[in-house]
Each structure stands twice: as C-alpha cells, then as structure tokens.
Coordinates of C-alpha atoms in Angstrom, one line a residue:
X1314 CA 17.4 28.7 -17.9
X1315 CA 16.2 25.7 -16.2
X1316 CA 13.1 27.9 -14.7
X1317 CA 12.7 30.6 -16.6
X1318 CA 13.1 31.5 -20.6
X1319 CA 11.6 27.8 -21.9
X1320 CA 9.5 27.4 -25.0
X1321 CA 8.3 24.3 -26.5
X1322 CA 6.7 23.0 -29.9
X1323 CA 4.7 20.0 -30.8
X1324 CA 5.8 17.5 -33.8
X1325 CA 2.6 16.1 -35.6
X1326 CA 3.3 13.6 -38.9
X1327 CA 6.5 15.2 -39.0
X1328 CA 5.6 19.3 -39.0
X1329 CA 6.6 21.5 -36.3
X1330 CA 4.1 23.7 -34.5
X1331 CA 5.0 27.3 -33.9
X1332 CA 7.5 27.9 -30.5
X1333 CA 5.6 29.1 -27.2
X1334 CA 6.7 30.2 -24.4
X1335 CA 6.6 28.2 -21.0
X1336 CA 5.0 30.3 -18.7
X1337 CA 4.6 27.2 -15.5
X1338 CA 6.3 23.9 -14.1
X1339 CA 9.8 22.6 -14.8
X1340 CA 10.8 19.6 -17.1
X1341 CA 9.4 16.4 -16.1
X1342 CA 12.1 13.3 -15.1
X1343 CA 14.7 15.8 -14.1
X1344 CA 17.2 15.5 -11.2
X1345 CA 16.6 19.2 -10.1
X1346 CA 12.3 19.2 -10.5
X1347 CA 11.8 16.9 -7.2
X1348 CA 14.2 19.0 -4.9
X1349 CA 13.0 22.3 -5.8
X1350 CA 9.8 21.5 -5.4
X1351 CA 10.7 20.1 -2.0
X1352 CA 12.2 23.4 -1.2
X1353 CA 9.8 25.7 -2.3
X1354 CA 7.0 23.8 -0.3
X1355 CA 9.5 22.8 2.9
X1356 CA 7.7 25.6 4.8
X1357 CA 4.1 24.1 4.5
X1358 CA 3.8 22.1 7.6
X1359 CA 4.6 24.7 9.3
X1360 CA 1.3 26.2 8.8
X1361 CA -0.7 23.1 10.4
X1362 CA 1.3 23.5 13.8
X1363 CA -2.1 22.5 15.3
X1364 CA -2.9 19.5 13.5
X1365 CA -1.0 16.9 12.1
X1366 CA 0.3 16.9 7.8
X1367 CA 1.8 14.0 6.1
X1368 CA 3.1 15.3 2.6
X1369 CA 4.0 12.7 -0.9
X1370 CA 4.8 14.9 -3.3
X1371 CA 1.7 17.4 -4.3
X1372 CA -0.6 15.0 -2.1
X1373 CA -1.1 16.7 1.8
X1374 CA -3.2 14.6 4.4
X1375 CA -3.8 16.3 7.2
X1376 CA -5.3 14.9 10.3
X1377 CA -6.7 14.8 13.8
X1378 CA -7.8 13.1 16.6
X1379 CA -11.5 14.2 17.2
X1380 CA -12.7 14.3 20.5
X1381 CA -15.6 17.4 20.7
X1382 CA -15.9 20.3 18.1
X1383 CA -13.1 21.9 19.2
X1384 CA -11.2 19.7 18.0
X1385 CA -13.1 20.0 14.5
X1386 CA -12.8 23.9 14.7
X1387 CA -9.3 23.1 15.1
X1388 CA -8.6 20.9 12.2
X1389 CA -10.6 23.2 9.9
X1390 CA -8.6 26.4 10.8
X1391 CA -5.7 24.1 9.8
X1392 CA -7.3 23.6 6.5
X1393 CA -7.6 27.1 6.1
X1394 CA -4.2 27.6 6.6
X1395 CA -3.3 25.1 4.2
X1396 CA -5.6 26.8 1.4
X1397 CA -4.2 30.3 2.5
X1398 CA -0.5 29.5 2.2
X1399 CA -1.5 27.9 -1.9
X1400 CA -2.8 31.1 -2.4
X1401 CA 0.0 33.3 -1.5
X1402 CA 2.4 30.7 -2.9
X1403 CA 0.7 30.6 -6.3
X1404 CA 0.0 27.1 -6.0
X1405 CA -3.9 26.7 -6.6
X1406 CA -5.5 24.6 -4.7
X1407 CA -8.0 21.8 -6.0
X1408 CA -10.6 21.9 -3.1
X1409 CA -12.9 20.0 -5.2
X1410 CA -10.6 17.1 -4.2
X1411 CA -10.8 18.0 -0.8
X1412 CA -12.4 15.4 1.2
X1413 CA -13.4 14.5 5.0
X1414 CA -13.1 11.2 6.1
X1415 CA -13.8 9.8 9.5
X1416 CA -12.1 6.6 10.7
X1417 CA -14.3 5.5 14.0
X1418 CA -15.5 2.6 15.7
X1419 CA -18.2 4.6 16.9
X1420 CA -21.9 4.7 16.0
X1421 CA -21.9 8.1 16.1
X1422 CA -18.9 11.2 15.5
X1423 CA -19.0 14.7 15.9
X1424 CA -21.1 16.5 13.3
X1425 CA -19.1 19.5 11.7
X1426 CA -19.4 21.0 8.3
X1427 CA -15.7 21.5 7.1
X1428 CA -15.3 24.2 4.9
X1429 CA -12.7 26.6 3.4
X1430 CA -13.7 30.5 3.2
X1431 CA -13.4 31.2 -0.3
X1432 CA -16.4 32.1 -2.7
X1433 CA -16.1 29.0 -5.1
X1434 CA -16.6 26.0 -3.3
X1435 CA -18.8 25.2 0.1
X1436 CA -18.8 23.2 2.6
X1437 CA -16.1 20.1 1.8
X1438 CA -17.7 16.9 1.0
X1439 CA -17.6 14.0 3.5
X1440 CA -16.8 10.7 1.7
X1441 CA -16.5 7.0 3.3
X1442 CA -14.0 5.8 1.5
X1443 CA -11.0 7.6 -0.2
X1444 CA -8.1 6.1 -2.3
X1445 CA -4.9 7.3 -0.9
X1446 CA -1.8 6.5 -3.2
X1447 CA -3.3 4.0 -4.4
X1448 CA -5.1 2.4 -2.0
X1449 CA -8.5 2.8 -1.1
X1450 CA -9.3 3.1 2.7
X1451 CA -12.8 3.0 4.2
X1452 CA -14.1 4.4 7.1
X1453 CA -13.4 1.0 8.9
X1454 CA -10.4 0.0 7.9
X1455 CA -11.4 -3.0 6.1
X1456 CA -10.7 -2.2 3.0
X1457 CA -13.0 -4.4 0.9
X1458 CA -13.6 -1.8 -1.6
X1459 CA -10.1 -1.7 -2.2
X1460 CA -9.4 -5.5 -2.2
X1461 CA -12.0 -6.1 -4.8
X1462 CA -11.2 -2.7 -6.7
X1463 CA -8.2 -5.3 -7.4
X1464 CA -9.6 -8.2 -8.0
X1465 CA -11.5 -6.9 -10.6
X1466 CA -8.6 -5.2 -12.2
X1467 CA -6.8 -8.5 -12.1
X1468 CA -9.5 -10.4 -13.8
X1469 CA -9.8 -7.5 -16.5
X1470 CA -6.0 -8.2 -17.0
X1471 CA -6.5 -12.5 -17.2
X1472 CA -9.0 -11.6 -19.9
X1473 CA -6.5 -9.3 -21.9
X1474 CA -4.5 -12.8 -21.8
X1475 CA -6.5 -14.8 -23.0
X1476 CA -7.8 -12.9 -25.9
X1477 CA -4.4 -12.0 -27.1
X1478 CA -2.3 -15.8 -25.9
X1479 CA -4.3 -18.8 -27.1
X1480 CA -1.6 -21.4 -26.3
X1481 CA 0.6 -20.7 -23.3
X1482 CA 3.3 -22.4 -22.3
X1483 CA 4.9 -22.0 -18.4
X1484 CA 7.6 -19.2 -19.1
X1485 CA 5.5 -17.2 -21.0
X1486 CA 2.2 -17.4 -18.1
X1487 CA 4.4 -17.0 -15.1
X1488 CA 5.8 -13.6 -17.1
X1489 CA 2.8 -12.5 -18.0
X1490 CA 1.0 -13.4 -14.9
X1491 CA 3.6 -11.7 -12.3
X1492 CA 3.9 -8.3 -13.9
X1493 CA 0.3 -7.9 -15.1
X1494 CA -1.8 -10.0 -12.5
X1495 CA -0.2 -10.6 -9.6
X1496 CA 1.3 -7.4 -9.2
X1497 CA -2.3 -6.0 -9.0
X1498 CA -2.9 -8.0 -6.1
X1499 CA 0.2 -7.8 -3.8
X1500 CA 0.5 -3.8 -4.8
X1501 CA 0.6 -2.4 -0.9
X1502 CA -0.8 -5.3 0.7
X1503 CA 1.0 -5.2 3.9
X1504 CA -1.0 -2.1 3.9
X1505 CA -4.7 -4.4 3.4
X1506 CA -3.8 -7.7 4.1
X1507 CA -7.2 -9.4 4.9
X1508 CA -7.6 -11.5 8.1
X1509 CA -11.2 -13.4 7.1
X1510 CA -11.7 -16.3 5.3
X1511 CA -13.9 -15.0 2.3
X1512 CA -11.5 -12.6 1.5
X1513 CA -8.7 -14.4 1.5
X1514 CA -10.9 -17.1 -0.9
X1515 CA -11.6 -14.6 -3.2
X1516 CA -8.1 -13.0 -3.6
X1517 CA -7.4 -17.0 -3.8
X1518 CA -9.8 -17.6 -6.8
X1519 CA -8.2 -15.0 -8.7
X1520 CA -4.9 -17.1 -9.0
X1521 CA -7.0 -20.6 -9.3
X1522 CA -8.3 -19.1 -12.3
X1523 CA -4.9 -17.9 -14.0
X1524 CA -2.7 -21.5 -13.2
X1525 CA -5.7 -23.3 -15.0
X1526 CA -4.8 -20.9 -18.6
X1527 CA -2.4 -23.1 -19.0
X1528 CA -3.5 -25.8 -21.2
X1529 CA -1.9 -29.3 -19.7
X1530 CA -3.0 -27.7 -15.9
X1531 CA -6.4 -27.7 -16.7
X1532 CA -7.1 -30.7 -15.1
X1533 CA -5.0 -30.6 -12.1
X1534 CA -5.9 -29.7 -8.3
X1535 CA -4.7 -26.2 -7.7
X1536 CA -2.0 -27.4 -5.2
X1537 CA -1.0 -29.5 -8.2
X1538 CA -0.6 -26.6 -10.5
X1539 CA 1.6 -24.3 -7.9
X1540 CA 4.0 -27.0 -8.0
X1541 CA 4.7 -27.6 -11.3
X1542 CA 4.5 -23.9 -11.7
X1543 CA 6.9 -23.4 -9.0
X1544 CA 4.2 -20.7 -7.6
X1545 CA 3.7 -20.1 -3.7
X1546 CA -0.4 -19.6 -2.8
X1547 CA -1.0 -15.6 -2.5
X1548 CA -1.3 -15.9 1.5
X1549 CA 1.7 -17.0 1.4
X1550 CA 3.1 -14.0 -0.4
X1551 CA 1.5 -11.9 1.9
X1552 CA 3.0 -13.2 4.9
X1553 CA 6.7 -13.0 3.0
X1554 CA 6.1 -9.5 2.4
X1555 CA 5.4 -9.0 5.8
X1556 CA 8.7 -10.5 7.1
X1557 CA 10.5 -8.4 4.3
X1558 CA 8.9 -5.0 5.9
X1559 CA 9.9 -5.9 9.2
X1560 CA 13.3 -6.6 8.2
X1561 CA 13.5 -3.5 6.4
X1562 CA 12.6 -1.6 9.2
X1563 CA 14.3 -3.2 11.9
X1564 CA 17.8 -2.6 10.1
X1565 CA 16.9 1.1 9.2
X1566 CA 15.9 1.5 5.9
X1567 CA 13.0 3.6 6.4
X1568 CA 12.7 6.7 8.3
X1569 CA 11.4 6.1 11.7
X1570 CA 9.9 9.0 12.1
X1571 CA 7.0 7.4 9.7
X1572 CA 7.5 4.0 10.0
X1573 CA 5.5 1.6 12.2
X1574 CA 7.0 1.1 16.1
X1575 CA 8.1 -2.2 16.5
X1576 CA 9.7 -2.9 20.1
X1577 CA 12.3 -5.2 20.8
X1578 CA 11.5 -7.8 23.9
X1579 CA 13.7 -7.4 26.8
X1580 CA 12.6 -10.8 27.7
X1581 CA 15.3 -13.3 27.8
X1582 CA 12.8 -16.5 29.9
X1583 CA 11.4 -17.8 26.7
X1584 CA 12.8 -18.5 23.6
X1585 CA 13.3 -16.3 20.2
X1586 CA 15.6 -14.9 17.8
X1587 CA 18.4 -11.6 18.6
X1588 CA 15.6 -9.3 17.3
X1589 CA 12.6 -11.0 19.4
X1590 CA 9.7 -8.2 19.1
X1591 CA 7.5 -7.6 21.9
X1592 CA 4.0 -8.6 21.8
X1593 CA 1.0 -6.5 22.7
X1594 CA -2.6 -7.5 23.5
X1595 CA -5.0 -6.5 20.9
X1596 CA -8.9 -6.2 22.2
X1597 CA -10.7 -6.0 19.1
X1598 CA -9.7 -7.6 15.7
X1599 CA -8.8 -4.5 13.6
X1600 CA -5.7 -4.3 16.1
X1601 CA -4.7 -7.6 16.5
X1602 CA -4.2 -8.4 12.7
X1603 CA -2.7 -5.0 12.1
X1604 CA 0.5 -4.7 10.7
X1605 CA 2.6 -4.2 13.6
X1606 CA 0.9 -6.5 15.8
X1607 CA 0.2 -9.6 13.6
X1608 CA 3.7 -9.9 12.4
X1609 CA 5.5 -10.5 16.1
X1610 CA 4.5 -14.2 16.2
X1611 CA 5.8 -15.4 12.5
X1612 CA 9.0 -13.0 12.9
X1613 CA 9.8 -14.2 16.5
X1614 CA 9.9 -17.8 15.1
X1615 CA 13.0 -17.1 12.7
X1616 CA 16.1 -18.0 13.4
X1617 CA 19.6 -15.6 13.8
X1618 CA 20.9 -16.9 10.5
X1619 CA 17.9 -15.4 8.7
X1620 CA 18.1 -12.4 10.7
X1621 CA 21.5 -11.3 10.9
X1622 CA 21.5 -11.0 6.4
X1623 CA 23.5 -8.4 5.3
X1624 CA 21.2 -7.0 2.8
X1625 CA 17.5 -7.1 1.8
X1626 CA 17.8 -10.0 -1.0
X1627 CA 20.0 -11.6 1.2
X1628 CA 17.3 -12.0 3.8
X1629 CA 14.3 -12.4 1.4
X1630 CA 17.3 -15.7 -0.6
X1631 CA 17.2 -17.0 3.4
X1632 CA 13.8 -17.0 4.0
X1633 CA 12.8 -18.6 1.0
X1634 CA 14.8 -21.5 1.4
X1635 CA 13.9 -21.5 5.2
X1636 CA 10.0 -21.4 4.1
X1637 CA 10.2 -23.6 0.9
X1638 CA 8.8 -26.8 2.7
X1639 CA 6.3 -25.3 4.7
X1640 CA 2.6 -26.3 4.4
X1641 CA 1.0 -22.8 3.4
X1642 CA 3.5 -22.5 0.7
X1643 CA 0.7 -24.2 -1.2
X1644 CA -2.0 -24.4 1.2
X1645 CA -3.1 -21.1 1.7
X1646 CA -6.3 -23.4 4.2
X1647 CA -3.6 -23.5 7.2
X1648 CA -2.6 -21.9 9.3
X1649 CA 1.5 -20.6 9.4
X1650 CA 3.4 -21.6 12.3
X1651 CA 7.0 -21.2 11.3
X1652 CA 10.1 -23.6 11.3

C-alpha cells in the first residue's frame, strides 16, 4: 500500500476535489521514501566504472581527469551510460540540466562536444560556472559569483528588516540577524572561504551594515558594536568553522571515503598538540588556502584540552572560551595566530 493503490484529493475553501489515483513517487517526509530510493538506484555507479560519480540524492556529478580526447571519449561514453540506465529504469533524465564544466588552470583544454545519443537534445552545453548544492563553483575555483550571489541575498534580507522592524532592540536583531542574514553568509563556507582582502571586506560590509540597524549603535565604531552585541567579526566565524570540520573529521564523523585527507605528523622535534597535522607545500595560491591545507597551522596551535572533547559542542564550548580574547575576534584586519 505504501507503493502502489494511492489516490489523493485537493481541499480548496473547504470542498473536496474528486479522488485520483497516484500513478508515480512515494509520500514525501517518510521514513521508508529515502531508503527505497537508495535501493532502487544503488546499482547506478556501477554503470560509470570508467569514470568517477558522486551521487546526493537525485543529483549525479560525474567526473574526470582530462588529459587528451580519450579521455573525453571516455567520460562521454560514461554519460551515455548514465542516460541509458534512466531509460531502462524509468527514471527520465533532465539532460537539459546536463552541463560541462571544466576546472583548469590552463589557457587552453581539450575541445570535445559532449553529447548524449538521443533525438531530443544535442550536444550538452558547456557552462563556466554551475551551482552545486547550493554553491556556485566557477571554472577557477574562486567562487566570486557565488560569494556575492550571497551578499546580495543577505542585503535583500537586511532590507526585509528594516521595512517590517522600525525600532530594534539587541535580542530581537541578533535573532533576526543569525537565522535570516548571517546564515546566508556562512552557508558552506568552509567550502568558499575567500583568502583576499576585497572579498573578505565585502562579506565584512555586509555585517557593518546590520550592527548599525540598531538604533543606539549607530554611532559607534564597528569593533564597538560587536562588543556590546556580543558578535565575533565574520572572519572569525569562518576560521571557527574550520576548526569544527577538522574536528569532526578527525574523530570520524564523516565518511572518509568522501571526506578531505588530513595526515597526522609523525614528527615529534617541534612542538604541537596529540593530533599535530602534517603540513604540505602549496605552489600556487588556490592550494595553499584550500581547505585541507590552510587549516594545519591554526589547528596545530590548539592545545590537548581542546582536542581531546568528548563531543562536537564540547569542542566548539572549549574553543570559544580558548578564542574569546583573541584579536580577530573583532578585528577581522589581523591576522590569526592562535593562543
């Protein structure tokens, strides 16, 4: 009965519609609906053997390093396989959403027309930037498009605000700020976290802008105002966050099968904590303020008694009061160093 023999009617200004049948799809927010869907796709992967799938859900991303056409030739006849198995599964395919992208340091890639062989839709359109759950990633990884995608949205939301608050007092901004503001801003940011100056500035201003609705702030620095708000700089949230994910993944709770590679040091000369992570030379920029590489000198810096937290908000409770007197708390200018 869950699958099959379902019928449903709509309720308009109290009058029922007619019953009719369900013919497709299972009843949203059940317990069942995510694990046989998981199930009835759990073969799919094996239909890219040659190329690399990550699946979320309905979303598939499939990928491969491109060295020459055969590689391209190779990746394609994976996509084929992918559209092939939808069809003989029943579940149709939305190649209109189907897009290339090409991540590359290099002037020039190779030049190859993916396509799918079906008589609907051509050649599949090569795009150079592409939001991925949420986040929109270029073709250089620098995600500006995506960082002020936000900032917009943010100041959309401080407008909403201040049409509909005329008089706010602290409790009431910091509410309204953190769940529909700020949340905006720090949504996947380990992910996007910006390493130049004008970016972080501009993420910056967005917060400058909110602590001054406040009526008796208006006047007041913007240091000033994240104190008597009690509010760390967003930098500074950023960095937090990143200490949380490397926690998080150190003590297991992700799957490291998908989660970044962070090595342990097996060097006991210099100084650091039980869980000292190894550090890596970075040659160009986009590596060194990566995720897994720009976190080893902050995290190497905390002490055992941070570290060895029996639980996630037991770490996050530690590090705040470890953190609470340090400069970029509110100073989002300096640089971080660690206690």
């Amino acid at each position: 009965m869950f699958l099959c023999y379902r019928s449903h009617k709509v309720r308009i200004n109290g009058k029922f519609s007619i019953c009719k049948g369900i013919t497709s799809g299972i009843p949203q927010g059940s317990v069942l609906g995510p694990s046989h869907f998981v199930v009835y796709i759990n073969d799919l992967p094996s239909c890219c053997v040659y190329s690399e799938i990550f699946l979320f859900a309905d979303d598939a991303k499939l990928f491969e390093h491109v060295n020459d056409i055969a590689d391209s030739v190779t990746l394609n006849k994976c996509c084929q396989n992918l559209y092939d198995w939808s069809v003989k599964w029943l579940m149709k395919l939305n190649i209109e959403k189907c897009k290339v992208l090409t991540i590359s340091r290099k002037n020039k890639c190779v030049d190859y027309k993916y396509c799918f062989k079906t008589k609907s839709v051509g050649d599949v359109e090569r795009v150079s930037s592409m939001k991925d759950l949420g986040v929109t990633i270029d073709c250089e990884l620098t995600f500006k498009d995506h960082i002020y995608e936000k900032i917009n949205k943010s100041y959309q939301m401080l407008g909403i605000i201040n049409r509909n608050f005329c008089d706010l007092d602290i409790t009431s901004f910091i509410l309204l700020y953190k769940s529909l503001v700020r949340s905006h801003l720090e949504y996947c940011n380990v992910v996007w976290n910006p390493y130049k100056m004008y970016l972080i500035e501009d993420i910056e201003r967005v917060q400058k802008r909110a602590t001054k609705m406040v009526k008796d702030f208006r006047k007041l620095s913007y240091r000033e105002r994240l104190i008597r708000l009690g509010l760390p700089n967003l930098k500074f949230r950023r960095i937090r966050g990143d200490m949380i994910e490397v926690f998080k993944i150190l003590t297991g709770k992700y799957d490291h099968n998908v989660s970044p590679v962070l090595p342990l040091s097996l060097n006991t000369r210099t100084r650091g904590n039980l869980f000292k992570l190894e550090t890596e030379r970075a040659k160009y920029d986009l590596r060194k303020f990566s995720f897994s590489s720009r976190v080893v000198g902050i995290w190497n810096t905390l002490p055992d008694d941070v570290l060895v937290a029996d639980s996630v908000n037991s770490f996050k409770n530690r590090l705040d009061r470890l953190w609470r007197n340090e400069e970029v708390y509110y100073n989002y200018k300096c640089e971080f160093t660690g206690s």
